[in-house]
Coordinates of C-alpha atoms in Angstrom, one line a residue:
Chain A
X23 CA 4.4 21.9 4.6
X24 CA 7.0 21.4 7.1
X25 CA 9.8 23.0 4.9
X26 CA 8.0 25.9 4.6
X27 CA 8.3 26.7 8.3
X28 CA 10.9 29.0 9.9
X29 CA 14.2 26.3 11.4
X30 CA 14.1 28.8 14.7
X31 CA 11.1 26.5 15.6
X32 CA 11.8 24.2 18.3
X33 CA 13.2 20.3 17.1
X34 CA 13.7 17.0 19.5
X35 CA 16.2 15.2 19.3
X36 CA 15.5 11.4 17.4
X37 CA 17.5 7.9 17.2
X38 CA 15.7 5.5 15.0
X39 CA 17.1 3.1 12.9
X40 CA 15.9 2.8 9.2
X41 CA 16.7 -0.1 6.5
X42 CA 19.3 -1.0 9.2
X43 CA 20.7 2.0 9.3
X44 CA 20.7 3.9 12.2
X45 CA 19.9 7.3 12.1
X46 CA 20.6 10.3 14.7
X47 CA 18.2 13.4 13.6
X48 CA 16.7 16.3 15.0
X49 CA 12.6 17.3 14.1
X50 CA 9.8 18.9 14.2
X51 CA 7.7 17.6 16.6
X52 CA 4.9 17.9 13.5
X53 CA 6.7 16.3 11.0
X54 CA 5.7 13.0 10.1
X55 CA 7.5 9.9 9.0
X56 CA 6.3 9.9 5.9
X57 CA 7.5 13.8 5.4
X58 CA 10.9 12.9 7.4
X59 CA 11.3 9.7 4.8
X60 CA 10.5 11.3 1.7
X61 CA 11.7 15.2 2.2
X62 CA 14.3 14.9 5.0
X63 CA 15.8 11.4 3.9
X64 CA 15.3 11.5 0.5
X65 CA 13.4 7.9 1.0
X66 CA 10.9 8.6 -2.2
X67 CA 10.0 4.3 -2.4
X68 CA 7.5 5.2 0.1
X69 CA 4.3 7.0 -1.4
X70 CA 2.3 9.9 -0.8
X71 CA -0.9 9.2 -1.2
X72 CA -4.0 11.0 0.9
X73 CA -2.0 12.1 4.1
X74 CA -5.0 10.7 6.0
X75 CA -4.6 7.3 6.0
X76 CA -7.6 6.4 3.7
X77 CA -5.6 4.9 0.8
X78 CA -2.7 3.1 2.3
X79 CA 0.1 3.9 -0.1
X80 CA 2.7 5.4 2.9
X81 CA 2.1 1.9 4.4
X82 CA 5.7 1.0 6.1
X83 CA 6.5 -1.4 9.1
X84 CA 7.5 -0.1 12.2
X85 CA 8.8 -2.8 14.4
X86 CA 7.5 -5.2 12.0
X87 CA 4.0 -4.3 12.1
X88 CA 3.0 -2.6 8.7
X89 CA 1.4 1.4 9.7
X90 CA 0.6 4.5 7.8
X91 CA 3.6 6.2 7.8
X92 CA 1.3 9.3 7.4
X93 CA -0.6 9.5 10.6
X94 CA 2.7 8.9 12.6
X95 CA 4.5 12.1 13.5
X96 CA 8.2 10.6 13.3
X97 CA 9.0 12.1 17.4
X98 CA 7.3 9.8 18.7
X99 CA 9.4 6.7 17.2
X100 CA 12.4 7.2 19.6
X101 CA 14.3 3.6 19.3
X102 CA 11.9 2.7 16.7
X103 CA 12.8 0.0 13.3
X104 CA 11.4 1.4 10.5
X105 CA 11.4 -1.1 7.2
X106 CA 10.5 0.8 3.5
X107 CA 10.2 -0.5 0.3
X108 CA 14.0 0.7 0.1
X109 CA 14.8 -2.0 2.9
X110 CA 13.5 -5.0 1.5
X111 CA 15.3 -6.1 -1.3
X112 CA 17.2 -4.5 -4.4
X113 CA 16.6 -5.2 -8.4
X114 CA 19.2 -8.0 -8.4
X115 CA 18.2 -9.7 -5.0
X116 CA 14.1 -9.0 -4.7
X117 CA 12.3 -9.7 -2.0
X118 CA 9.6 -12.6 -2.9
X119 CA 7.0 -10.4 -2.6
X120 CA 8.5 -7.6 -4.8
X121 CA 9.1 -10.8 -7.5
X122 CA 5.6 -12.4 -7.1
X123 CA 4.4 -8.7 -7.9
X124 CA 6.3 -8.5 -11.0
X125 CA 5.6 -11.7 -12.0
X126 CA 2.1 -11.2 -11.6
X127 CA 2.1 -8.0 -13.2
X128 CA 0.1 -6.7 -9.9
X129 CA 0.2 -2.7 -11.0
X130 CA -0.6 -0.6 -13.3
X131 CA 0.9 3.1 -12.3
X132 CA 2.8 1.3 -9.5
X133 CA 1.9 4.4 -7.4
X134 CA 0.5 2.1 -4.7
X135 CA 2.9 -0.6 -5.2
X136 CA 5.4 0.3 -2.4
X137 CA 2.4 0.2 0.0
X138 CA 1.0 -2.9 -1.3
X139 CA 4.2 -4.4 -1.0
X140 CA 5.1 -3.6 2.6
X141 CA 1.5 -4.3 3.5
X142 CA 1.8 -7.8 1.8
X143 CA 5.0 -8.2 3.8
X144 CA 3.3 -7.0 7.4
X145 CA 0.2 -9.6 6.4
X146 CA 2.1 -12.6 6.2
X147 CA 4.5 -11.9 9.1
X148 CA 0.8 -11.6 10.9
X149 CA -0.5 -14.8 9.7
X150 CA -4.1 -14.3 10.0
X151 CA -4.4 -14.8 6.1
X152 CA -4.8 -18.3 5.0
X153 CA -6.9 -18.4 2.3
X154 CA -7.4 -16.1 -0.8
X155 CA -10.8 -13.9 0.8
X156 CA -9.0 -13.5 4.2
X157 CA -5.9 -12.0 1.7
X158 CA -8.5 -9.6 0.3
X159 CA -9.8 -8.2 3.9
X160 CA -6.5 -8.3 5.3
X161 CA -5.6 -5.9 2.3
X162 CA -8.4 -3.8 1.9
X163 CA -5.9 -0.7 3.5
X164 CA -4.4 -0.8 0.6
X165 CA -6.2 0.8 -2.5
X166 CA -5.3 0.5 -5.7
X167 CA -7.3 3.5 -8.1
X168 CA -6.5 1.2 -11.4
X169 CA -7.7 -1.4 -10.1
X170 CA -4.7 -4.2 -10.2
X171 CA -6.6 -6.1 -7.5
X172 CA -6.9 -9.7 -9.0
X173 CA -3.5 -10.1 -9.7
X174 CA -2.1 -8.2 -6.5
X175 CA -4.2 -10.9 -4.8
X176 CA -2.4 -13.5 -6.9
X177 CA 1.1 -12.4 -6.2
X178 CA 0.2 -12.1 -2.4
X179 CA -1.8 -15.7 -2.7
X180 CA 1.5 -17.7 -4.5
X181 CA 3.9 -15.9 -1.8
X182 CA 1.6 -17.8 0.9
X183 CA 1.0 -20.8 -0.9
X184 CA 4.9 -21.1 -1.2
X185 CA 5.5 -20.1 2.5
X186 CA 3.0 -22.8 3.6
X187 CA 4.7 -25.6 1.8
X188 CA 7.8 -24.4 2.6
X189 CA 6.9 -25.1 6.3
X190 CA 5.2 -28.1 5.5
X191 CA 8.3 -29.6 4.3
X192 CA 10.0 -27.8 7.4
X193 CA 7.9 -29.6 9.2
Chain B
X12 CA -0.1 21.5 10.5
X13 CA -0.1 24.8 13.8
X14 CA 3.1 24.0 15.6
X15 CA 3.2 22.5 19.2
X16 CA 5.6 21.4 21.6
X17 CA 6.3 18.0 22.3
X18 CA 6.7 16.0 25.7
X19 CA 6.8 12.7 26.5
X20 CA 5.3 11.1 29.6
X21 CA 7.1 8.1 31.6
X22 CA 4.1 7.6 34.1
X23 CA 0.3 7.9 34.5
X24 CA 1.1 10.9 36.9
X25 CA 3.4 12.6 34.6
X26 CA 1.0 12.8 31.8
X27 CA -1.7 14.0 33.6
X28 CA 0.5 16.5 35.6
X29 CA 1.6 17.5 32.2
X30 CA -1.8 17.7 30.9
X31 CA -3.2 19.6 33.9
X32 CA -0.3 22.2 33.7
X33 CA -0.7 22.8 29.9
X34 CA -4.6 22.5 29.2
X35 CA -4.7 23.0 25.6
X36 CA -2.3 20.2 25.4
X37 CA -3.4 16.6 24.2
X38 CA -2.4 13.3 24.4
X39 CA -1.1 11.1 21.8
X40 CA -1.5 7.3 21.8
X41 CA -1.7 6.0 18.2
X42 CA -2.3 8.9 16.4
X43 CA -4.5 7.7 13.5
X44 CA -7.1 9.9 14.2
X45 CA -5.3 13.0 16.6
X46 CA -2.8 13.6 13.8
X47 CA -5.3 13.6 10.9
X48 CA -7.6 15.9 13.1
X49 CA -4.4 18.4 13.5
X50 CA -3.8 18.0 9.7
X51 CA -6.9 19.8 9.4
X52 CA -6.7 22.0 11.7
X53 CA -9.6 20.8 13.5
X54 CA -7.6 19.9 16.3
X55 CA -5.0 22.6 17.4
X56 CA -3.4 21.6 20.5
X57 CA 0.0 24.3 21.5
X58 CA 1.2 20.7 23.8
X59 CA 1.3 17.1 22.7
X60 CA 2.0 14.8 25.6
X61 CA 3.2 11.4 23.9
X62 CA 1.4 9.0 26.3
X63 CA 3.4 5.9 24.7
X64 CA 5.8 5.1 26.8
X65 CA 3.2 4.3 29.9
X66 CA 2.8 0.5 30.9
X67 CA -0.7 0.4 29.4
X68 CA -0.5 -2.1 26.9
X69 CA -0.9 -5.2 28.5
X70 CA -4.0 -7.8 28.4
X71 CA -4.6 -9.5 31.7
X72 CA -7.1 -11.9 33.2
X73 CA -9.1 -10.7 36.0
X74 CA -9.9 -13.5 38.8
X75 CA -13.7 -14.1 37.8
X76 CA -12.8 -14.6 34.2
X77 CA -12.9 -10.9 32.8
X78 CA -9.8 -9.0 31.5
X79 CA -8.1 -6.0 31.4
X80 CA -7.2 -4.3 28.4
X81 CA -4.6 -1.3 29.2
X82 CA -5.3 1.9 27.3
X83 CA -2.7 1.8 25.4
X84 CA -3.1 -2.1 24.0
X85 CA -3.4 -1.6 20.1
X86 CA -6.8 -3.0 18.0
X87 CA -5.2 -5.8 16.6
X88 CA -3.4 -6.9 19.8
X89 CA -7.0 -6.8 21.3
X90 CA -8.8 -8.7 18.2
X91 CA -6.4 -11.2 17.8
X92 CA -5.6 -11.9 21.5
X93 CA -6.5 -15.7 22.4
X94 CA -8.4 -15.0 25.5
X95 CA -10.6 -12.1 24.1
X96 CA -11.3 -14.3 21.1
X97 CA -12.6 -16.8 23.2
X98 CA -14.1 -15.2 26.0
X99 CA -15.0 -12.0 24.1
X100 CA -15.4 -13.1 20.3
X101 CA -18.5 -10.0 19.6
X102 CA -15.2 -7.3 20.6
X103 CA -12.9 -9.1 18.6
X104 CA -15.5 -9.4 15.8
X105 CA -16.1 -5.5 15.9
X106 CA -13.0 -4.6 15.9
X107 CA -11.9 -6.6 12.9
X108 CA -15.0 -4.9 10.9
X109 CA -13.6 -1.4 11.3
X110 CA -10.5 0.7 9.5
X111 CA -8.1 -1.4 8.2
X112 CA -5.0 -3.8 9.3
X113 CA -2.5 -0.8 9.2
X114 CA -4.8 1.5 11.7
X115 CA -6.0 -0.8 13.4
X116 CA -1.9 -1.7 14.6
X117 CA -1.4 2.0 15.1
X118 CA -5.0 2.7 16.6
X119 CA -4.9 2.0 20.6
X120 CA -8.2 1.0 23.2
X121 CA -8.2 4.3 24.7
X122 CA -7.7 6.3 21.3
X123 CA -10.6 3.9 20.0
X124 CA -12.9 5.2 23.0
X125 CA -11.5 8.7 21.7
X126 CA -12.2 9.2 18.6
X127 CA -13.7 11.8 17.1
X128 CA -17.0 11.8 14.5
X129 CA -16.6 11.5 10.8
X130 CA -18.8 13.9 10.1
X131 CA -17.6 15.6 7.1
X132 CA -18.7 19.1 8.1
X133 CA -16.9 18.6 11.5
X134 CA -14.0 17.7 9.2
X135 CA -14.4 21.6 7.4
X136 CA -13.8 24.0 9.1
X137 CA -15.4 26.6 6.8
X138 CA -18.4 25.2 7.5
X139 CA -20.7 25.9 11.3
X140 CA -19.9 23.2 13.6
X141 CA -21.1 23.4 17.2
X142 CA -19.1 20.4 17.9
X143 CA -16.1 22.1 16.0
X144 CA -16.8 26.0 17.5
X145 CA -19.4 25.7 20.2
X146 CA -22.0 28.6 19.2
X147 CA -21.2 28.3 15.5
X148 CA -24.1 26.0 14.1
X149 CA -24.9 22.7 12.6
X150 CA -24.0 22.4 8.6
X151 CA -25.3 19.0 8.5
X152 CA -28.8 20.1 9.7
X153 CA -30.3 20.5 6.2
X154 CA -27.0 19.6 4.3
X155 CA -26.0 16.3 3.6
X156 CA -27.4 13.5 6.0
X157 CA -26.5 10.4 4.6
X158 CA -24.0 9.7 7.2
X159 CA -25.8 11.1 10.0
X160 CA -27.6 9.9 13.1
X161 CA -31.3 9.3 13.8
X162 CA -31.7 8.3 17.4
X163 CA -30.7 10.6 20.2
X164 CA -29.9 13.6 18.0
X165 CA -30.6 16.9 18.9
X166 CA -31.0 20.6 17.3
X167 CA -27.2 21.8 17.6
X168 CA -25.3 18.3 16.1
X169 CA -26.5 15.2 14.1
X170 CA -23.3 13.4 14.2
X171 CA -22.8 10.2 15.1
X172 CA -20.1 8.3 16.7
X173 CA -17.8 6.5 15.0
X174 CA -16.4 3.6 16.6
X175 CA -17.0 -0.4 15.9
X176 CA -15.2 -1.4 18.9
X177 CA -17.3 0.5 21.0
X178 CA -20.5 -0.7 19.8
X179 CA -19.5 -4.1 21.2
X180 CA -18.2 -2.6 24.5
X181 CA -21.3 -1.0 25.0
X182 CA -23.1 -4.4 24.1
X183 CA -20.5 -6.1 27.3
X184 CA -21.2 -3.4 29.1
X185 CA -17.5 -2.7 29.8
X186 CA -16.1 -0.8 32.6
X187 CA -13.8 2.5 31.8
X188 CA -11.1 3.1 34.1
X189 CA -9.3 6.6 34.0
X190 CA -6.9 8.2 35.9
X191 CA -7.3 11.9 37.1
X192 CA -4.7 14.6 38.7
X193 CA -6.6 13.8 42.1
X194 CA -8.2 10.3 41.7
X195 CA -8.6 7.3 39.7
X196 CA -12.4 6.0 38.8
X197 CA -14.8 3.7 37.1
X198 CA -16.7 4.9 34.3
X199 CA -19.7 2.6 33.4
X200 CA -19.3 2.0 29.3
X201 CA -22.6 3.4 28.9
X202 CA -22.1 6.4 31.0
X203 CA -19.2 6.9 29.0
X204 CA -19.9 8.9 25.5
X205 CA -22.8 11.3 25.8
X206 CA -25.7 12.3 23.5
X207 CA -25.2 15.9 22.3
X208 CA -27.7 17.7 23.9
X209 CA -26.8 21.6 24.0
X210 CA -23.2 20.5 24.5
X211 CA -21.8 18.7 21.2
X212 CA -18.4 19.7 21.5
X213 CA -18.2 16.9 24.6
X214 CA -17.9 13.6 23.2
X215 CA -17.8 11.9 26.7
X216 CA -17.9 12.4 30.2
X217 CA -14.3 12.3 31.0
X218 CA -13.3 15.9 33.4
X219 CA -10.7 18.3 32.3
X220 CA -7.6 16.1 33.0
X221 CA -8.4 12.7 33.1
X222 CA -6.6 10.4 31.1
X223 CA -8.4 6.4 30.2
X224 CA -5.8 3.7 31.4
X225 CA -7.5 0.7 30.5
X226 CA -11.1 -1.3 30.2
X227 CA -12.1 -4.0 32.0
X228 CA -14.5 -6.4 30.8
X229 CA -16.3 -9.1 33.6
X230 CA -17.3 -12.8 31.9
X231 CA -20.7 -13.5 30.6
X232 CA -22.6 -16.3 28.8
X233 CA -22.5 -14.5 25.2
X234 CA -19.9 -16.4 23.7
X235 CA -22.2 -19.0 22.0
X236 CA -25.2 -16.5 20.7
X237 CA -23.6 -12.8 19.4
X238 CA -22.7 -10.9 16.6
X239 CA -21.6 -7.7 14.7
X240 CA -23.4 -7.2 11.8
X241 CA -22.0 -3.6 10.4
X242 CA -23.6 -2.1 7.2
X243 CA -21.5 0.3 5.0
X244 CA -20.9 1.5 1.3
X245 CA -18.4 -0.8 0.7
X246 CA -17.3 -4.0 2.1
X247 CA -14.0 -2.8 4.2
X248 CA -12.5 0.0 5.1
X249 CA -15.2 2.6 5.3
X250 CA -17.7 3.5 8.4
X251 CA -20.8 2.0 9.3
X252 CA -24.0 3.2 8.4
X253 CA -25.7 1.0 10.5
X254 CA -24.0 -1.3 12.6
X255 CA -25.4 -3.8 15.2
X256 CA -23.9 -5.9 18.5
X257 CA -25.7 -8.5 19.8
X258 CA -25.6 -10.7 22.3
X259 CA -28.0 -12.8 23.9
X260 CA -28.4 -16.0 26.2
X261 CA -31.0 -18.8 26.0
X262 CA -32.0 -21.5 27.7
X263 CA -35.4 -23.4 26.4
X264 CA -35.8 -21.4 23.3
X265 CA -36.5 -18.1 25.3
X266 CA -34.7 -15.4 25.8
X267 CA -32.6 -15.2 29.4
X268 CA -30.6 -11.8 28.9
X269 CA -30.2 -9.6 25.2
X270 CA -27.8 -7.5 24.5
X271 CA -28.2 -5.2 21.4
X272 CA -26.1 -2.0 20.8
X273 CA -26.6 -0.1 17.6
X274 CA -23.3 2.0 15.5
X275 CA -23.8 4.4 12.8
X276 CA -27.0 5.6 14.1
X277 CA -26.4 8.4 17.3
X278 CA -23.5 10.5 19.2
X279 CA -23.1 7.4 21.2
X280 CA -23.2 3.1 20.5
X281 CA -26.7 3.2 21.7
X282 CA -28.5 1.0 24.0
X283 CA -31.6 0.9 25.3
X284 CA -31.1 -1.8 28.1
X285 CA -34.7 -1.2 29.2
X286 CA -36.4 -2.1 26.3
X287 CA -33.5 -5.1 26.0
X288 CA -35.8 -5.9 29.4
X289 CA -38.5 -6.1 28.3
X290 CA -38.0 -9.1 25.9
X291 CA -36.5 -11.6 29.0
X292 CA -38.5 -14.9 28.4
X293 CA -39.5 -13.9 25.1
X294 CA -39.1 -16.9 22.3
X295 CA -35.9 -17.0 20.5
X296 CA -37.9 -16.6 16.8
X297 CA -38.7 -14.1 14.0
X298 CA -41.8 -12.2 15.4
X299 CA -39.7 -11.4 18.7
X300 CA -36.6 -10.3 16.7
X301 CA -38.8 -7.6 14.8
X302 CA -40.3 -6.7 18.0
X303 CA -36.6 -6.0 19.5
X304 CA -36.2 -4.0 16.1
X305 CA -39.4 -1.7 16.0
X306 CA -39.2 -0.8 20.4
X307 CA -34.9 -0.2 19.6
X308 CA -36.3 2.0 16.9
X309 CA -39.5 3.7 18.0
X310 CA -37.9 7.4 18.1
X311 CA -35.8 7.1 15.6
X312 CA -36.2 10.0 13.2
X313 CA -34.3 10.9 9.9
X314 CA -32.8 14.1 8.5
X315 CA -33.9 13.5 5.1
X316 CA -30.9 11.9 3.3
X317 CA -30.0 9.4 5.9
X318 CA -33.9 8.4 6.5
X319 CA -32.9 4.8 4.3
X320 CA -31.6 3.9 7.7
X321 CA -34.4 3.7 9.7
X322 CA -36.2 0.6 7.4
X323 CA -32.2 -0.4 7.4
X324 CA -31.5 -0.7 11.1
X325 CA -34.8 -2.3 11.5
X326 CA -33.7 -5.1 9.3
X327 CA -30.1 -5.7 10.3
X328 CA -31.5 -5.7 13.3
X329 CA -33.7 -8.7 13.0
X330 CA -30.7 -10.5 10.7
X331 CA -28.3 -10.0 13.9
X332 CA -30.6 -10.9 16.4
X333 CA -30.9 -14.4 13.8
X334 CA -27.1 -14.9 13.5
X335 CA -26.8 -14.7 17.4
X336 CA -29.9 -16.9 18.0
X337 CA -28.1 -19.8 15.8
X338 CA -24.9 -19.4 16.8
X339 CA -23.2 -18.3 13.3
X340 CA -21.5 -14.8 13.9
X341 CA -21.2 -12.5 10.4
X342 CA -18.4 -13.5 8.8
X343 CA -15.7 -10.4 9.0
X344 CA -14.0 -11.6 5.7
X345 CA -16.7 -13.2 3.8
X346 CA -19.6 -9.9 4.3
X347 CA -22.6 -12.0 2.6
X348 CA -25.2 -11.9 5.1
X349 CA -26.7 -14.9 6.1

């Protein structure tokens, strides 16, 4: 869509900072952060599922909170922190939601996987989940078409169970 | 996407200088509904004004125990704020029933109040839509109804409007400040959206310009006896087919003051605060509840595939105006109606 359109049209100017790295660009003012990750940067970890933010798969945080990357054009993020999949861990050091997800086997395709998993991350920096329906709600943005519900619950469930004890003994 | 330029505004006067000087531009809060619209090309502004960066995002307590909630204040700051949780639990309650974690971050107040229908031939545009292309026609009239409204309807548009939040605004009857290139006013919350009339393609009453800067909300006695109860084909993440806000205050098992505001079901959260009138001193029981339901719903008419909701808004009627009366709100995680 946005690379078939003539570079004469007008760009703005954009400093964000993504996965820590900060980033000096010039865009569309139509492109959107999902298109600017995925085409421009070459982020691909973050998923393309509707464009219309009715299945949750582009789901990234921006400023910590977790968004559909989709419905944000990427202008309008001027100073913004943008954290993908990419950002938060690698395959030797995962993040313990990306290991509770394995572990649980919580996906099938794993299409939906990079939004489940920054979604997971945005609920529990939230903290309005503390039991295992309030995980379901807090998660319904984030479909899954096979159907790995159960056991993303799970993954999501253990990473808050351990998180709570973990303050406990804080505590 | 049709290309558009791209401004940002610093203050309330530069956006709606900007939007006065430019008026197929639009403003852009959160996005999660503007940006899908232009995705479609339903929406086509040449100008987006990126109203951001304005100081509209704050909560704040008004002296006689209301608040303020700037424009530009997102969902889930609203829902989850302490004070509107306490003071205001039906608005936090709505909220939390509609779109999902991720919009509602991105969605703002104002955008909420924005919003455009669902309406899925709204959505194409190679279908007649007077509410897409004044003039052009109404698809849904004799298409596919399931979705659409029954009360207040008229012969050009069916669709219905799709907010939660503003079912329990209208319920609180909230107070809509905007800001305009020569004044600022007060916008009564039921004043606000407009039935469609011969005029679809005007969601609201807001004039060529004005920009919303915030809500204002005064204290009442509902926070003991309300609910949303909101109806829909699946449990999250999808838009009501009936939705209800209600509120009410008793003292001696009758009746002082009812609220009940209806979503799902016309261009507008509708109300009907005479008929709300009409039950003050009524007893807080059964017979009275399906009295509210059957005056709320006495011109209510169907379209053919959306006529289930008439028997359904009757009923979730009568189980919201329960739930308030005892004092045990729906559940917005656990949906089995009690």
């Amino acid at each position: 869509m946005d690379t078939a359109l003539p570079s004469r049209l007008p760009t703005c100017p954009l400093s964000l900072t993504i996965n820590g790295t900060p980033y000096t660009l010039d865009v569309h003012p139509w492109t959107t952060l999902l298109d600017l990750l995925r085409s421009d940067l070459e982020l691909t970890g973050t998923k393309k599922g509707c464009d219309h933010g009715q299945c949750g798969a582009c789901t990234v945080l921006i400023d910590g909170q977790r968004m559909n990357a989709c419905l944000k054009l990427a202008v309008t993020l001027e100073g913004a922190e943008i954290t993908t999949v990419e950002g938060l861990g690698t395959p030797d050091r995962m993040h313990p939601v990306q290991k509770a997800f394995v572990e649980h086997d919580a996906f099938q395709c794993g299409y939906c996987t990079p939004g489940q998993i920054c979604s997971a991350v945005g609920l529990l920096q939230e903290g309005h989940a503390r039991t295992r329906d309030e995980i379901r709600e807090l998660m319904s943005g984030n479909l899954c078409r096979c159907g790995a519900y159960t056991n993303i619950a799970d993954a999501i469930e253990e990473v808050l169970e351990s998180q709570a004890s973990w303050r406990e003994a804080a505590e | 996407m049709k290309p558009f330029t791209y401004t940002r505004a610093e203050t309330v006067a530069d956006a709606v200088a900007a939007l006065a000087a430019s008026p197929q531009a639009q403003f852009l809060a959160g996005g999660t509904n503007l940006v899908d619209l232009m995705k479609y090309e339903v929406a086509r502004p040449d100008a987006i004004i990126d109203i951001n960066p304005l100081p509209l995002g704050a909560i704040e307590d008004l002296p006689d125990g209301g608040l303020r909630i700037g424009a530009l204040a997102s969902n889930s700051a609203v829902a989850y704020d302490e004070r509107v949780q306490l003071r205001f639990p039906l608005l936090s309650s709505a909220i939390l029933a509609g779109a999902s974690p991720q919009l509602r971050n991105a969605a703002t107040t104002g955008g909420n109040l924005l919003q455009r229908t669902r309406c899925a031939y709204f959505y194409d545009p190679s279908t007649p839509c007077n509410k897409r292309e004044p003039g052009s026609g109404c698809a849904a009239i004799g298409g596919l109804t399931r979705m659409h409204a029954i009360l207040g309807a008229s012969d050009k548009c069916i669709a219905v409007h799709p907010s939660d939040m503003c079912v329990a605004l209208a319920a609180l009857d909230a107070t809509v400040e905007v800001v305009g290139p020569d004044s600022a006013r007060d916008i009564a919350f039921g004043d606000f959206h407009r039935l469609p009339g011969d005029m679809p393609h005007r969601d609201n009453t807001l004039e060529p310009g004005e920009l919303v800067t915030g809500i204002r909300l005064e204290a009442n006695h509902f926070a003991g006896h309300y609910t949303y109860l909101k109806l829909r084909d699946r449990l999250s993440y999808a838009f009501a087919l009936v939705s209800v806000a209600a509120a009410m205050e008793i003292a001696d098992g009758q009746i002082l003051d009812l609220r009940v505001a209806l979503g799902g079901v016309a261009h507008k959260p509708w109300r009907d605060p005479l008929a709300e009138a009409e039950f003050a001193g009524a007893p807080v029981e059964d017979e009275t509840f399906q009295k509210v339901a059957e005056r709320l719903l006495l011109e209510a008419r169907g379209h053919g595939g959306n006529d289930f909701k008439i028997p359904l808004a009757r009923k979730a009627i009568v189980r919201a105006l329960r739930q308030a009366a005892s004092g045990t709100p729906q559940s917005q995680t656990i949906k089995a109606i009690q």
